[in-house]
Short mmCIF file of C-alpha atoms and ligand atoms in Angstrom, two decimals:
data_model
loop_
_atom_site.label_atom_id
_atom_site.label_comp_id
_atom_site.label_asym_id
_atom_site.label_seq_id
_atom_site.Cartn_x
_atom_site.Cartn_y
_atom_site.Cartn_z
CA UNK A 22 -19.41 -1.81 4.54
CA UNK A 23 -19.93 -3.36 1.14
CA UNK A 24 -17.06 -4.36 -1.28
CA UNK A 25 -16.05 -2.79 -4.22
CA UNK A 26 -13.26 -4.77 -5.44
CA UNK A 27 -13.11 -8.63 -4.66
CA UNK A 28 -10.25 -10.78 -5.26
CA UNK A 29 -10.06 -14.29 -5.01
CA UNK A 30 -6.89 -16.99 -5.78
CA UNK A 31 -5.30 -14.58 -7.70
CA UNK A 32 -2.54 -15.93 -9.81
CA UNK A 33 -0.32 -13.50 -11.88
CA UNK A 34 3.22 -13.49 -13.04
CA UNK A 35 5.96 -12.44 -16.21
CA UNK A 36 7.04 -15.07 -18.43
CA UNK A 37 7.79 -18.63 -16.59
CA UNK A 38 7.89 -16.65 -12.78
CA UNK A 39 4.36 -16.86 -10.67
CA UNK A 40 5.32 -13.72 -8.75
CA UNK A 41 1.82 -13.51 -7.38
CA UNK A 42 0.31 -16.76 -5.56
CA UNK A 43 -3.33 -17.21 -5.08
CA UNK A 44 -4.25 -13.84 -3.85
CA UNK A 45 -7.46 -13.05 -1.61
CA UNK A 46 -8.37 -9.71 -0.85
CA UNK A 47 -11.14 -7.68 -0.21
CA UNK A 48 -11.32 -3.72 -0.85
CA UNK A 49 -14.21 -2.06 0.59
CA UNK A 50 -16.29 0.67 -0.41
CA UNK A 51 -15.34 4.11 0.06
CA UNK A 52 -12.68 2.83 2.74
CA UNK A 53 -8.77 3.58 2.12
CA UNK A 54 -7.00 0.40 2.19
CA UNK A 55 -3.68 0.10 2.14
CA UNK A 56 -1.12 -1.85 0.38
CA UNK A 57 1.86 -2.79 2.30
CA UNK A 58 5.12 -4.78 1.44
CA UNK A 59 8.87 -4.69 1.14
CA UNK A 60 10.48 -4.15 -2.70
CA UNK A 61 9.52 -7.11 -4.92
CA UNK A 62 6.51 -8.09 -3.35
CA UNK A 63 3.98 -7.95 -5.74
CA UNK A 64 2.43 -4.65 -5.21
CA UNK A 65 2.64 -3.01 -8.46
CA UNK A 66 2.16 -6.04 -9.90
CA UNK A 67 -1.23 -6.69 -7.62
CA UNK A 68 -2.26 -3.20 -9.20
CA UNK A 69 -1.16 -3.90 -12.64
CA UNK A 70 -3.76 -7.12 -13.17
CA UNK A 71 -6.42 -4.99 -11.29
CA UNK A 72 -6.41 -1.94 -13.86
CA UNK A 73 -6.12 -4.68 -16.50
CA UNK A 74 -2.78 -3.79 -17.78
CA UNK A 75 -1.34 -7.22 -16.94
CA UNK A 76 -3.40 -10.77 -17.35
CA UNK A 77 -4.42 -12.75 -14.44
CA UNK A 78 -4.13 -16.46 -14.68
CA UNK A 79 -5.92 -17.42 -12.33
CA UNK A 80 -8.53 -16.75 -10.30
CA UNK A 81 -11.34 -14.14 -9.71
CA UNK A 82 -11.35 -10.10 -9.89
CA UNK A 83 -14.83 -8.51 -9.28
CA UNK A 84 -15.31 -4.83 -9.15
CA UNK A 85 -18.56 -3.33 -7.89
CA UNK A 86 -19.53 -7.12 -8.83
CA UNK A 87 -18.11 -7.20 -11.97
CA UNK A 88 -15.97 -10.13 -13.77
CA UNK A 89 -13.02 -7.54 -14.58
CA UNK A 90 -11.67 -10.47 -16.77
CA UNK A 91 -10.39 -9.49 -20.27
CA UNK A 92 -11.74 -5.67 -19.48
CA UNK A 93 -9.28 -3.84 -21.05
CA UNK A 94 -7.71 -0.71 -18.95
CA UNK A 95 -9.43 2.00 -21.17
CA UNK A 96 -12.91 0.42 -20.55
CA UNK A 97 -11.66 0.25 -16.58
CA UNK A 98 -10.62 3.80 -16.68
CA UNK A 99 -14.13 4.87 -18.42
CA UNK A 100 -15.45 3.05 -15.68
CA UNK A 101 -13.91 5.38 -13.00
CA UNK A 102 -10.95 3.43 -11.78
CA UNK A 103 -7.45 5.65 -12.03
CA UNK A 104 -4.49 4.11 -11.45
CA UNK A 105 -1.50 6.64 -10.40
CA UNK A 106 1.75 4.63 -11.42
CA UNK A 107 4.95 4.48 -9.70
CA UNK A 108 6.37 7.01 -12.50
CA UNK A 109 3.59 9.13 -12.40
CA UNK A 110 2.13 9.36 -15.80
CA UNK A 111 2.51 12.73 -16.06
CA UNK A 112 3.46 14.51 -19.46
CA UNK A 113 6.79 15.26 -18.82
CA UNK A 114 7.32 17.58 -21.94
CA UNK A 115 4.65 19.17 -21.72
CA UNK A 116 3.73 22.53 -19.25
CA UNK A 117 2.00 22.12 -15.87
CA UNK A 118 -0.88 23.98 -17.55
CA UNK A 119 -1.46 21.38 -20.48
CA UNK A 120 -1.35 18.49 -17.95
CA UNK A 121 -3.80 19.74 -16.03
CA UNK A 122 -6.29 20.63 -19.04
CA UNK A 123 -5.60 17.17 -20.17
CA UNK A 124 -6.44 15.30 -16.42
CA UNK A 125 -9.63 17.97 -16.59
CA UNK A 126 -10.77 17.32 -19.81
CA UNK A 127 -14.39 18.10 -20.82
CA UNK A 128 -14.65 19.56 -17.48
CA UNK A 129 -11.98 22.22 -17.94
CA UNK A 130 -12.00 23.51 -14.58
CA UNK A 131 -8.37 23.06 -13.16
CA UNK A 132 -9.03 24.70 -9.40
CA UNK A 133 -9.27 21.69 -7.18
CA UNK A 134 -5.76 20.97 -7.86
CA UNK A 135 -4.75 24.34 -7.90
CA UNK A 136 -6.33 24.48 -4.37
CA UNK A 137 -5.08 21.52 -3.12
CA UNK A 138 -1.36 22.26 -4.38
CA UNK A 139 -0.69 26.29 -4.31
CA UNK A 140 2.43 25.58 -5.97
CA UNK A 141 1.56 23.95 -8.84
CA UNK A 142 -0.57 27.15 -9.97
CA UNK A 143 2.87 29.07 -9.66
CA UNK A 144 4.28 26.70 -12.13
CA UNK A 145 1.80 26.22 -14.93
CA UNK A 146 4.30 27.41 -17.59
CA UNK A 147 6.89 25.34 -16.73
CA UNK A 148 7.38 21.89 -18.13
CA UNK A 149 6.58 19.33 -15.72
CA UNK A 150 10.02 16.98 -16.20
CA UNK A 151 11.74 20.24 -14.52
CA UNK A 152 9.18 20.18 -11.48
CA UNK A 153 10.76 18.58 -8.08
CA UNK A 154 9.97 15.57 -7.45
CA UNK A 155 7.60 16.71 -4.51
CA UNK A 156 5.91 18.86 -6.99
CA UNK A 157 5.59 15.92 -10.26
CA UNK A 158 3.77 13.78 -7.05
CA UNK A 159 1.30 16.75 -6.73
CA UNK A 160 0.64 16.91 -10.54
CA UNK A 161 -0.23 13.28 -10.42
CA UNK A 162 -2.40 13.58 -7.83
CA UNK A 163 -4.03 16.09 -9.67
CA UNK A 164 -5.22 13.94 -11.74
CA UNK A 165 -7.56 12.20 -9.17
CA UNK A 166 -8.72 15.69 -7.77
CA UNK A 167 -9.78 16.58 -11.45
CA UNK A 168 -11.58 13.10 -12.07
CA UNK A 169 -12.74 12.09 -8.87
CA UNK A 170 -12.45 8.30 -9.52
CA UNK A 171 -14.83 5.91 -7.66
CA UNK A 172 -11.58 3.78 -7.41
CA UNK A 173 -8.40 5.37 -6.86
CA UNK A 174 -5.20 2.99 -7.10
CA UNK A 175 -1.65 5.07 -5.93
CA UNK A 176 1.28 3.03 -6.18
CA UNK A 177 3.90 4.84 -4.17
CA UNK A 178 3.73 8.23 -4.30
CA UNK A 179 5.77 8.96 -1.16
CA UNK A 180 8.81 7.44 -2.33
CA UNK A 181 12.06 9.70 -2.45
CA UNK A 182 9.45 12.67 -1.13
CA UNK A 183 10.47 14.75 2.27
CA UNK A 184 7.99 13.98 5.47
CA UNK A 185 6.61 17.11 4.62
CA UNK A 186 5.03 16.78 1.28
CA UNK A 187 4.33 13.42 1.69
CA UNK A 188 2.03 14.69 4.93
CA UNK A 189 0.30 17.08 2.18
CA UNK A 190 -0.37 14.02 -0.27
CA UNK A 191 -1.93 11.83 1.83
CA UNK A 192 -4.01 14.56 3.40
CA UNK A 193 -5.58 15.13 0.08
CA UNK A 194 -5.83 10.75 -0.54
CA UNK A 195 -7.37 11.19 2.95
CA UNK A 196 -9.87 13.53 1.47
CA UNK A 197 -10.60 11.80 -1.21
CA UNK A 198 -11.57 8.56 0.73
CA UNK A 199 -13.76 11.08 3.20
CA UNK A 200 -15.62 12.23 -0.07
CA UNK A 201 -16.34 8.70 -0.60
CA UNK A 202 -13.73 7.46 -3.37
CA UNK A 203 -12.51 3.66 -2.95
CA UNK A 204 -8.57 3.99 -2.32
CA UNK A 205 -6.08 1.43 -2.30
CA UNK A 206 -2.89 2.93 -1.17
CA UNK A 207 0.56 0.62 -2.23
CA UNK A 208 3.33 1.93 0.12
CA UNK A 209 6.80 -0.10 1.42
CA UNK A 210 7.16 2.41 4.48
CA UNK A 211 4.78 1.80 6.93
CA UNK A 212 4.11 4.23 9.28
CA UNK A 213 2.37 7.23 7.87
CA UNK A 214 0.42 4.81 5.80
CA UNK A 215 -0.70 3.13 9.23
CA UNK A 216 -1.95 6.18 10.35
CA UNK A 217 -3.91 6.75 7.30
CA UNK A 218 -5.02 3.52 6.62
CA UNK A 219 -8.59 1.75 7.52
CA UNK A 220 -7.46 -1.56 6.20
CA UNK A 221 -3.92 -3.32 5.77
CA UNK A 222 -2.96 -5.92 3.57
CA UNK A 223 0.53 -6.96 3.90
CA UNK A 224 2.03 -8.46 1.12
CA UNK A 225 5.27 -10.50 1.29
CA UNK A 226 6.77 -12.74 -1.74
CA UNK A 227 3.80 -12.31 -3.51
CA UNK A 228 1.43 -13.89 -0.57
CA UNK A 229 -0.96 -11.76 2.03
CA UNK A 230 1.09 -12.25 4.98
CA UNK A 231 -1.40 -9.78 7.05
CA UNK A 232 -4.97 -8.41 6.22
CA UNK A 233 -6.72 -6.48 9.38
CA UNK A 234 -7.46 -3.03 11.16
CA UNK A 235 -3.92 -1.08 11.24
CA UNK A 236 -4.12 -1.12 15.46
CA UNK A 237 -3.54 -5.48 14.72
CA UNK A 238 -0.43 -4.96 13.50
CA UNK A 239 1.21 -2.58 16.67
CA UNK A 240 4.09 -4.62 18.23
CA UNK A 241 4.22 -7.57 15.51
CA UNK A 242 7.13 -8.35 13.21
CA UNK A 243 6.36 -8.68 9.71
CA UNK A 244 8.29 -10.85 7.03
CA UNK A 245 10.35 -8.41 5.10
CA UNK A 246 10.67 -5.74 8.07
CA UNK A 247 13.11 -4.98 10.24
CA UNK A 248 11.94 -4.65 13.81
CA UNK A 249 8.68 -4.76 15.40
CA UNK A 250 5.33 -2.17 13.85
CA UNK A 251 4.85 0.88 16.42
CA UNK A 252 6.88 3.29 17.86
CA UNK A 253 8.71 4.36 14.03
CA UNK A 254 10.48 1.10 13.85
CA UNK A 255 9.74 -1.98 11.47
CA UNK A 256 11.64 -0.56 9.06
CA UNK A 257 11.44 -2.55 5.02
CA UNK A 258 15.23 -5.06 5.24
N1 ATP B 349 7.90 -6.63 -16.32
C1 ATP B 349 8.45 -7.58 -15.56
N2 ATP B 349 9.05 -8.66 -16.08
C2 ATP B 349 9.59 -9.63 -15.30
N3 ATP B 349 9.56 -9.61 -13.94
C3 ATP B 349 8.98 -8.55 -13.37
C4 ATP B 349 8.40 -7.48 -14.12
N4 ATP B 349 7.90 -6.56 -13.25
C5 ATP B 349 8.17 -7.04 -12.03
N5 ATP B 349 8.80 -8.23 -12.08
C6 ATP B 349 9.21 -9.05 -10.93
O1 ATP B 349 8.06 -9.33 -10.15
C7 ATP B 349 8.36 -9.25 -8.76
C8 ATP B 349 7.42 -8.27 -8.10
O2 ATP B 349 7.67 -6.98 -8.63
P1 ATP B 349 6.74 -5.73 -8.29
O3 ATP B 349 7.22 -4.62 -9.15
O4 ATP B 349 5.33 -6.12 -8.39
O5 ATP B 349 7.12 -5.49 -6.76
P2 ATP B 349 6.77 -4.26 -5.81
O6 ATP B 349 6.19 -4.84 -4.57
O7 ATP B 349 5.97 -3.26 -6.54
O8 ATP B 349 8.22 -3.68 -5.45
P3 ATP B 349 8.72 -2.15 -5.26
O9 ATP B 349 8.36 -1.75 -3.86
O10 ATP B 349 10.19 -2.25 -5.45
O11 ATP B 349 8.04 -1.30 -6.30
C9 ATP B 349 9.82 -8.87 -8.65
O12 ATP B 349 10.56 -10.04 -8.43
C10 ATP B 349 10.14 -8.29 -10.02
O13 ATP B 349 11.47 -8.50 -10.37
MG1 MG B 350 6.26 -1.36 -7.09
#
């Protein structure tokens, strides 16, 4: 499998804190990897300097073989990376409807989301702060159905969401990586993104404390976890 995003001694931090400490990673094509780590590990913060909204210090990005260095997120985004952030990015004032045309737009056709998520096409009038929070998940998602991104970076999108609809979200991430879009999946829970996943990268204080095939990880305890992976346990401390 050849690899789309490459990431080598990856430095990146806020102010005077290095919160992320020489970094390797590798992110293969078309494969769903995911992201795994307790709260302040670094995740959004790995996914920040990758869609260029934060500065690396250090070190090497290279997407498709690209030096992503100074690329600015708009050019990134042009380039078909999407990034869906931990608070959505959805419109919140705005009606289900007019988010939708917006994720579309040139392409105006709305009904892959609308097929994916039945309920959002019963709440196109409605503004999309007042959707559940189940339901503002799906309307972010939408925006990778509409766009079909060659690299597709979720950060979190189960969190706070009942078993239930997370199942339905990561059946349609699951379809996306089948239809041969790049995904890198950031969750803290682990097990549903185990079963998902074709790649784990475990990140733990802002270092890789695991990178393998999800059936490695079965019976090991992980900094930042409580408990052993397998059997619903190793929960995040
Ligand atoms: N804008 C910021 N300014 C200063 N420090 C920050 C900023 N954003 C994050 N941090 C710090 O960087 C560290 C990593 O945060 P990050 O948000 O990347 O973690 P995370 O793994 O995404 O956690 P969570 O699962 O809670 O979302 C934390 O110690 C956090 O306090
Ligand atoms: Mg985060």
């Amino acid at each position: 499998m050849s690899v789309e995003l490459e990431i080598r001694g990856l430095r990146a931090g806020y102010g005077a804190v290095e919160v992320l400490h020489a970094i390797d990673m590798d992110v293969a094509a078309g494969a769903l990897t995911a992201l795994l780590g307790p709260n302040g590990a670094g995740k959004t913060t790995l996914l920040s300097v990758i869609a260029g909204l934060l500065p690396a210090r250090s070190g090497e990005l290279r997407w498709a073989g690209v030096d992503l260095a100074g690329l600015a997120p708009d050019a990134l985004a042009r380039a078909g990376m999407l990034l869906v952030p931990e608070r959505r990015g959805i419109f919140t004032t705005m009606t289900v409807r007019d988010n939708l045309d917006v994720f579309a737009g040139h392409r105006a056709d709305v009904s892959a989301a609308l097929d994916a998520f039945p309920v959002l096409g019963r709440r196109l009038d409605q503004r999309a702060g007042s959707l559940s929070g189940g339901e503002q998940q799906m309307l972010a998602m939408s925006r990778a159905l509409l766009n079909r991104p060659r690299l597709l970076l979720l950060d979190e999108i189960s969190i706070g969401l009942a078993p239930r609809v997370t199942r339905q979200l990561f059946d349609v991430v699951r379809g996306l990586a089948e239809e041969g879009t790049t995904v890198v999946l950031v969750e803290q829970y682990l097990s549903d993104a185990l079963a998902l996943a074709d790649v784990v990268y475990v990140l733990s204080r802002g270092e890789i404390a695991f990178a393998g095939e999800p059936g490695e990880l079965r019976g090991r305890a992980l900094p930042g976890y409580v408990g052993r992976v397998g059997s619903g346990a190793a929960q995040p401390e």
